[in-house]
């Protein structure tokens, strides 16, 4: 029956071109059409008959009753979200009557979803165990949303924990992309905020918080989850638990050590360390690998460092949302962490571009093998460059210039990070590195002018490159050059 899939697809389709009010209107129309199809609609000018609870027998007879109940729950949820969106723009904040109205709509949706879950749990409905758990998770998600608005944080955590455990079990036992998206975008942020309000330390991973809140759940539900996927119940989220083990508790940046208080940042930073070791092994054992293949080995470290950047940004946004000022020690530690993880990510991006430009940062006049000529390994690089047409050589030099531009833009991004401008030593090395790559860029353009026969322009650019190298030499000679599988700029 795919309860969650039905709900998520309807939300995405409606919210793609409209808002929550539009979604509610669409649900009302679908609900009316569904009741007509099942013959349970109130006739025009007829006497209103209150709708009874859905029964397992009705579900066994026609699955449309399931979707009718889901539409009812979703309409109440969309009504609440529409009101919340309207009042969120009020400068004076939400009034108590508006909050009570939102809570009543969420509770109505929760009751409809719980009635559906109870009906599907009965053997008379003919529903599978997966469908029953899916409906139970959806009901827990709506109940958690209502308790979130009520600010009952312990009960809210328990409801979202039930939802998270069930979706984690379903995501690992079936094609669970929809469940994983719900976990990362809706459920996990709600658990993190409720845990903060419940005075639970940020150092605990979300999977651990959910597992602790789930311990007192219904024994019958525990047995059903154990039958589906016992690993999730015994160990929480396996991936998250594995990542949390051995995660660093501190981070050092420019001689200053800060404590990592957010579990998501610690896990992401541990993944960066793992990816760093994997990249070193790949490039060490690569031998004579094509530059594009070597650059592809950087994908994992770039993804891991980007995850660390995203986790840090989310932690800073959460503190700002809670009214924490910039002078707070937690905010200052996060700002240092932000600079460190952004520096790491940008440095690996620069390192990848250095691999693509060729050996010695592309200073030599050489061209990598084309797809047709990879098998001709016995041919020297000099002979190959002489055989290529001038237009092809200029095109490859343009590709190098694009890579140099990317490196220079990345260096400018580092200069804009918090605290970098006040670090004279680091700023000096960044400036010298920019001059170094500017010289390489000028040299590549000079060579293209030489190939095209513009000797005057070529000589002027070579002179400019020499000036840039001369200016950069004193600063760069103090630090050892980095290898291709370490960040392009040493952090010293």
JSON list of C-alpha atoms in Angstrom, two decimals, residues 303-380:
[
{"chain": "A", "resi": 303, "resn": "UNK", "atom": "CA", "xyz": [32.09, 14.63, -0.40]},
{"chain": "A", "resi": 304, "resn": "UNK", "atom": "CA", "xyz": [33.23, 13.92, 3.18]},
{"chain": "A", "resi": 305, "resn": "UNK", "atom": "CA", "xyz": [34.64, 17.41, 3.68]},
{"chain": "A", "resi": 306, "resn": "UNK", "atom": "CA", "xyz": [31.47, 18.95, 2.20]},
{"chain": "A", "resi": 307, "resn": "UNK", "atom": "CA", "xyz": [29.41, 16.96, 4.72]},
{"chain": "A", "resi": 308, "resn": "UNK", "atom": "CA", "xyz": [31.55, 18.40, 7.52]},
{"chain": "A", "resi": 309, "resn": "UNK", "atom": "CA", "xyz": [30.97, 21.92, 6.16]},
{"chain": "A", "resi": 310, "resn": "UNK", "atom": "CA", "xyz": [27.20, 21.32, 5.97]},
{"chain": "A", "resi": 311, "resn": "UNK", "atom": "CA", "xyz": [27.07, 19.88, 9.51]},
{"chain": "A", "resi": 312, "resn": "UNK", "atom": "CA", "xyz": [28.95, 22.91, 10.88]},
{"chain": "A", "resi": 313, "resn": "UNK", "atom": "CA", "xyz": [26.70, 25.37, 9.08]},
{"chain": "A", "resi": 314, "resn": "UNK", "atom": "CA", "xyz": [23.60, 23.60, 10.40]},
{"chain": "A", "resi": 315, "resn": "UNK", "atom": "CA", "xyz": [24.95, 23.71, 13.97]},
{"chain": "A", "resi": 316, "resn": "UNK", "atom": "CA", "xyz": [25.65, 27.46, 13.66]},
{"chain": "A", "resi": 317, "resn": "UNK", "atom": "CA", "xyz": [22.17, 28.09, 12.23]},
{"chain": "A", "resi": 318, "resn": "UNK", "atom": "CA", "xyz": [20.59, 26.17, 15.10]},
{"chain": "A", "resi": 319, "resn": "UNK", "atom": "CA", "xyz": [22.43, 28.25, 17.69]},
{"chain": "A", "resi": 320, "resn": "UNK", "atom": "CA", "xyz": [21.44, 31.47, 15.92]},
{"chain": "A", "resi": 321, "resn": "UNK", "atom": "CA", "xyz": [17.84, 30.30, 15.87]},
{"chain": "A", "resi": 322, "resn": "UNK", "atom": "CA", "xyz": [18.05, 29.79, 19.61]},
{"chain": "A", "resi": 323, "resn": "UNK", "atom": "CA", "xyz": [19.21, 33.38, 20.09]},
{"chain": "A", "resi": 324, "resn": "UNK", "atom": "CA", "xyz": [22.84, 32.58, 20.95]},
{"chain": "A", "resi": 325, "resn": "UNK", "atom": "CA", "xyz": [25.09, 35.62, 20.38]},
{"chain": "A", "resi": 326, "resn": "UNK", "atom": "CA", "xyz": [28.45, 35.68, 18.60]},
{"chain": "A", "resi": 327, "resn": "UNK", "atom": "CA", "xyz": [30.25, 36.23, 21.91]},
{"chain": "A", "resi": 328, "resn": "UNK", "atom": "CA", "xyz": [29.07, 32.90, 23.32]},
{"chain": "A", "resi": 329, "resn": "UNK", "atom": "CA", "xyz": [31.96, 30.36, 23.68]},
{"chain": "A", "resi": 330, "resn": "UNK", "atom": "CA", "xyz": [29.94, 27.72, 21.81]},
{"chain": "A", "resi": 331, "resn": "UNK", "atom": "CA", "xyz": [29.45, 30.05, 18.85]},
{"chain": "A", "resi": 332, "resn": "UNK", "atom": "CA", "xyz": [33.12, 31.02, 18.84]},
{"chain": "A", "resi": 333, "resn": "UNK", "atom": "CA", "xyz": [34.18, 27.36, 18.81]},
{"chain": "A", "resi": 334, "resn": "UNK", "atom": "CA", "xyz": [31.83, 26.67, 15.93]},
{"chain": "A", "resi": 335, "resn": "UNK", "atom": "CA", "xyz": [33.23, 29.62, 13.97]},
{"chain": "A", "resi": 336, "resn": "UNK", "atom": "CA", "xyz": [36.74, 28.22, 14.36]},
{"chain": "A", "resi": 337, "resn": "UNK", "atom": "CA", "xyz": [35.43, 24.81, 13.31]},
{"chain": "A", "resi": 338, "resn": "UNK", "atom": "CA", "xyz": [33.74, 26.41, 10.33]},
{"chain": "A", "resi": 339, "resn": "UNK", "atom": "CA", "xyz": [37.02, 27.96, 9.18]},
{"chain": "A", "resi": 340, "resn": "UNK", "atom": "CA", "xyz": [38.90, 24.69, 9.65]},
{"chain": "A", "resi": 341, "resn": "UNK", "atom": "CA", "xyz": [36.46, 22.46, 7.76]},
{"chain": "A", "resi": 342, "resn": "UNK", "atom": "CA", "xyz": [36.00, 24.98, 4.94]},
{"chain": "A", "resi": 343, "resn": "UNK", "atom": "CA", "xyz": [39.78, 25.30, 4.62]},
{"chain": "A", "resi": 344, "resn": "UNK", "atom": "CA", "xyz": [40.02, 21.52, 4.42]},
{"chain": "A", "resi": 345, "resn": "UNK", "atom": "CA", "xyz": [37.35, 21.22, 1.73]},
{"chain": "A", "resi": 346, "resn": "UNK", "atom": "CA", "xyz": [38.75, 24.06, -0.42]},
{"chain": "A", "resi": 347, "resn": "UNK", "atom": "CA", "xyz": [42.29, 22.71, -0.06]},
{"chain": "A", "resi": 348, "resn": "UNK", "atom": "CA", "xyz": [41.25, 19.31, -1.40]},
{"chain": "A", "resi": 349, "resn": "UNK", "atom": "CA", "xyz": [39.44, 21.04, -4.25]},
{"chain": "A", "resi": 350, "resn": "UNK", "atom": "CA", "xyz": [42.67, 22.85, -5.10]},
{"chain": "A", "resi": 351, "resn": "UNK", "atom": "CA", "xyz": [44.58, 19.57, -4.86]},
{"chain": "A", "resi": 352, "resn": "UNK", "atom": "CA", "xyz": [42.22, 17.95, -7.35]},
{"chain": "A", "resi": 353, "resn": "UNK", "atom": "CA", "xyz": [42.76, 20.79, -9.83]},
{"chain": "A", "resi": 354, "resn": "UNK", "atom": "CA", "xyz": [46.54, 20.45, -9.38]},
{"chain": "A", "resi": 355, "resn": "UNK", "atom": "CA", "xyz": [46.28, 16.81, -10.39]},
{"chain": "A", "resi": 356, "resn": "UNK", "atom": "CA", "xyz": [44.29, 17.74, -13.49]},
{"chain": "A", "resi": 357, "resn": "UNK", "atom": "CA", "xyz": [46.80, 20.34, -14.72]},
{"chain": "A", "resi": 358, "resn": "UNK", "atom": "CA", "xyz": [49.55, 17.70, -14.74]},
{"chain": "A", "resi": 359, "resn": "UNK", "atom": "CA", "xyz": [52.87, 17.05, -13.07]},
{"chain": "A", "resi": 360, "resn": "UNK", "atom": "CA", "xyz": [54.68, 19.95, -11.41]},
{"chain": "A", "resi": 361, "resn": "UNK", "atom": "CA", "xyz": [51.45, 21.98, -11.53]},
{"chain": "A", "resi": 362, "resn": "UNK", "atom": "CA", "xyz": [51.51, 21.99, -15.34]},
{"chain": "A", "resi": 363, "resn": "UNK", "atom": "CA", "xyz": [54.67, 24.05, -15.63]},
{"chain": "A", "resi": 364, "resn": "UNK", "atom": "CA", "xyz": [56.10, 21.82, -18.37]},
{"chain": "A", "resi": 365, "resn": "UNK", "atom": "CA", "xyz": [54.90, 21.94, -21.96]},
{"chain": "A", "resi": 366, "resn": "UNK", "atom": "CA", "xyz": [53.26, 18.52, -21.97]},
{"chain": "A", "resi": 367, "resn": "UNK", "atom": "CA", "xyz": [49.90, 17.09, -22.94]},
{"chain": "A", "resi": 368, "resn": "UNK", "atom": "CA", "xyz": [48.16, 14.07, -21.51]},
{"chain": "A", "resi": 369, "resn": "UNK", "atom": "CA", "xyz": [47.28, 11.13, -23.78]},
{"chain": "A", "resi": 370, "resn": "UNK", "atom": "CA", "xyz": [44.01, 11.28, -25.67]},
{"chain": "A", "resi": 371, "resn": "UNK", "atom": "CA", "xyz": [41.53, 8.42, -25.64]},
{"chain": "A", "resi": 372, "resn": "UNK", "atom": "CA", "xyz": [42.81, 7.13, -28.99]},
{"chain": "A", "resi": 373, "resn": "UNK", "atom": "CA", "xyz": [46.47, 7.23, -28.01]},
{"chain": "A", "resi": 374, "resn": "UNK", "atom": "CA", "xyz": [46.44, 5.80, -24.48]},
{"chain": "A", "resi": 375, "resn": "UNK", "atom": "CA", "xyz": [47.79, 2.50, -25.75]},
{"chain": "A", "resi": 376, "resn": "UNK", "atom": "CA", "xyz": [50.77, 4.19, -27.39]},
{"chain": "A", "resi": 377, "resn": "UNK", "atom": "CA", "xyz": [52.76, 4.38, -24.15]},
{"chain": "A", "resi": 378, "resn": "UNK", "atom": "CA", "xyz": [56.08, 4.04, -25.88]},
{"chain": "A", "resi": 379, "resn": "UNK", "atom": "CA", "xyz": [55.62, 7.40, -27.59]},
{"chain": "A", "resi": 380, "resn": "UNK", "atom": "CA", "xyz": [57.31, 10.24, -25.69]}
]
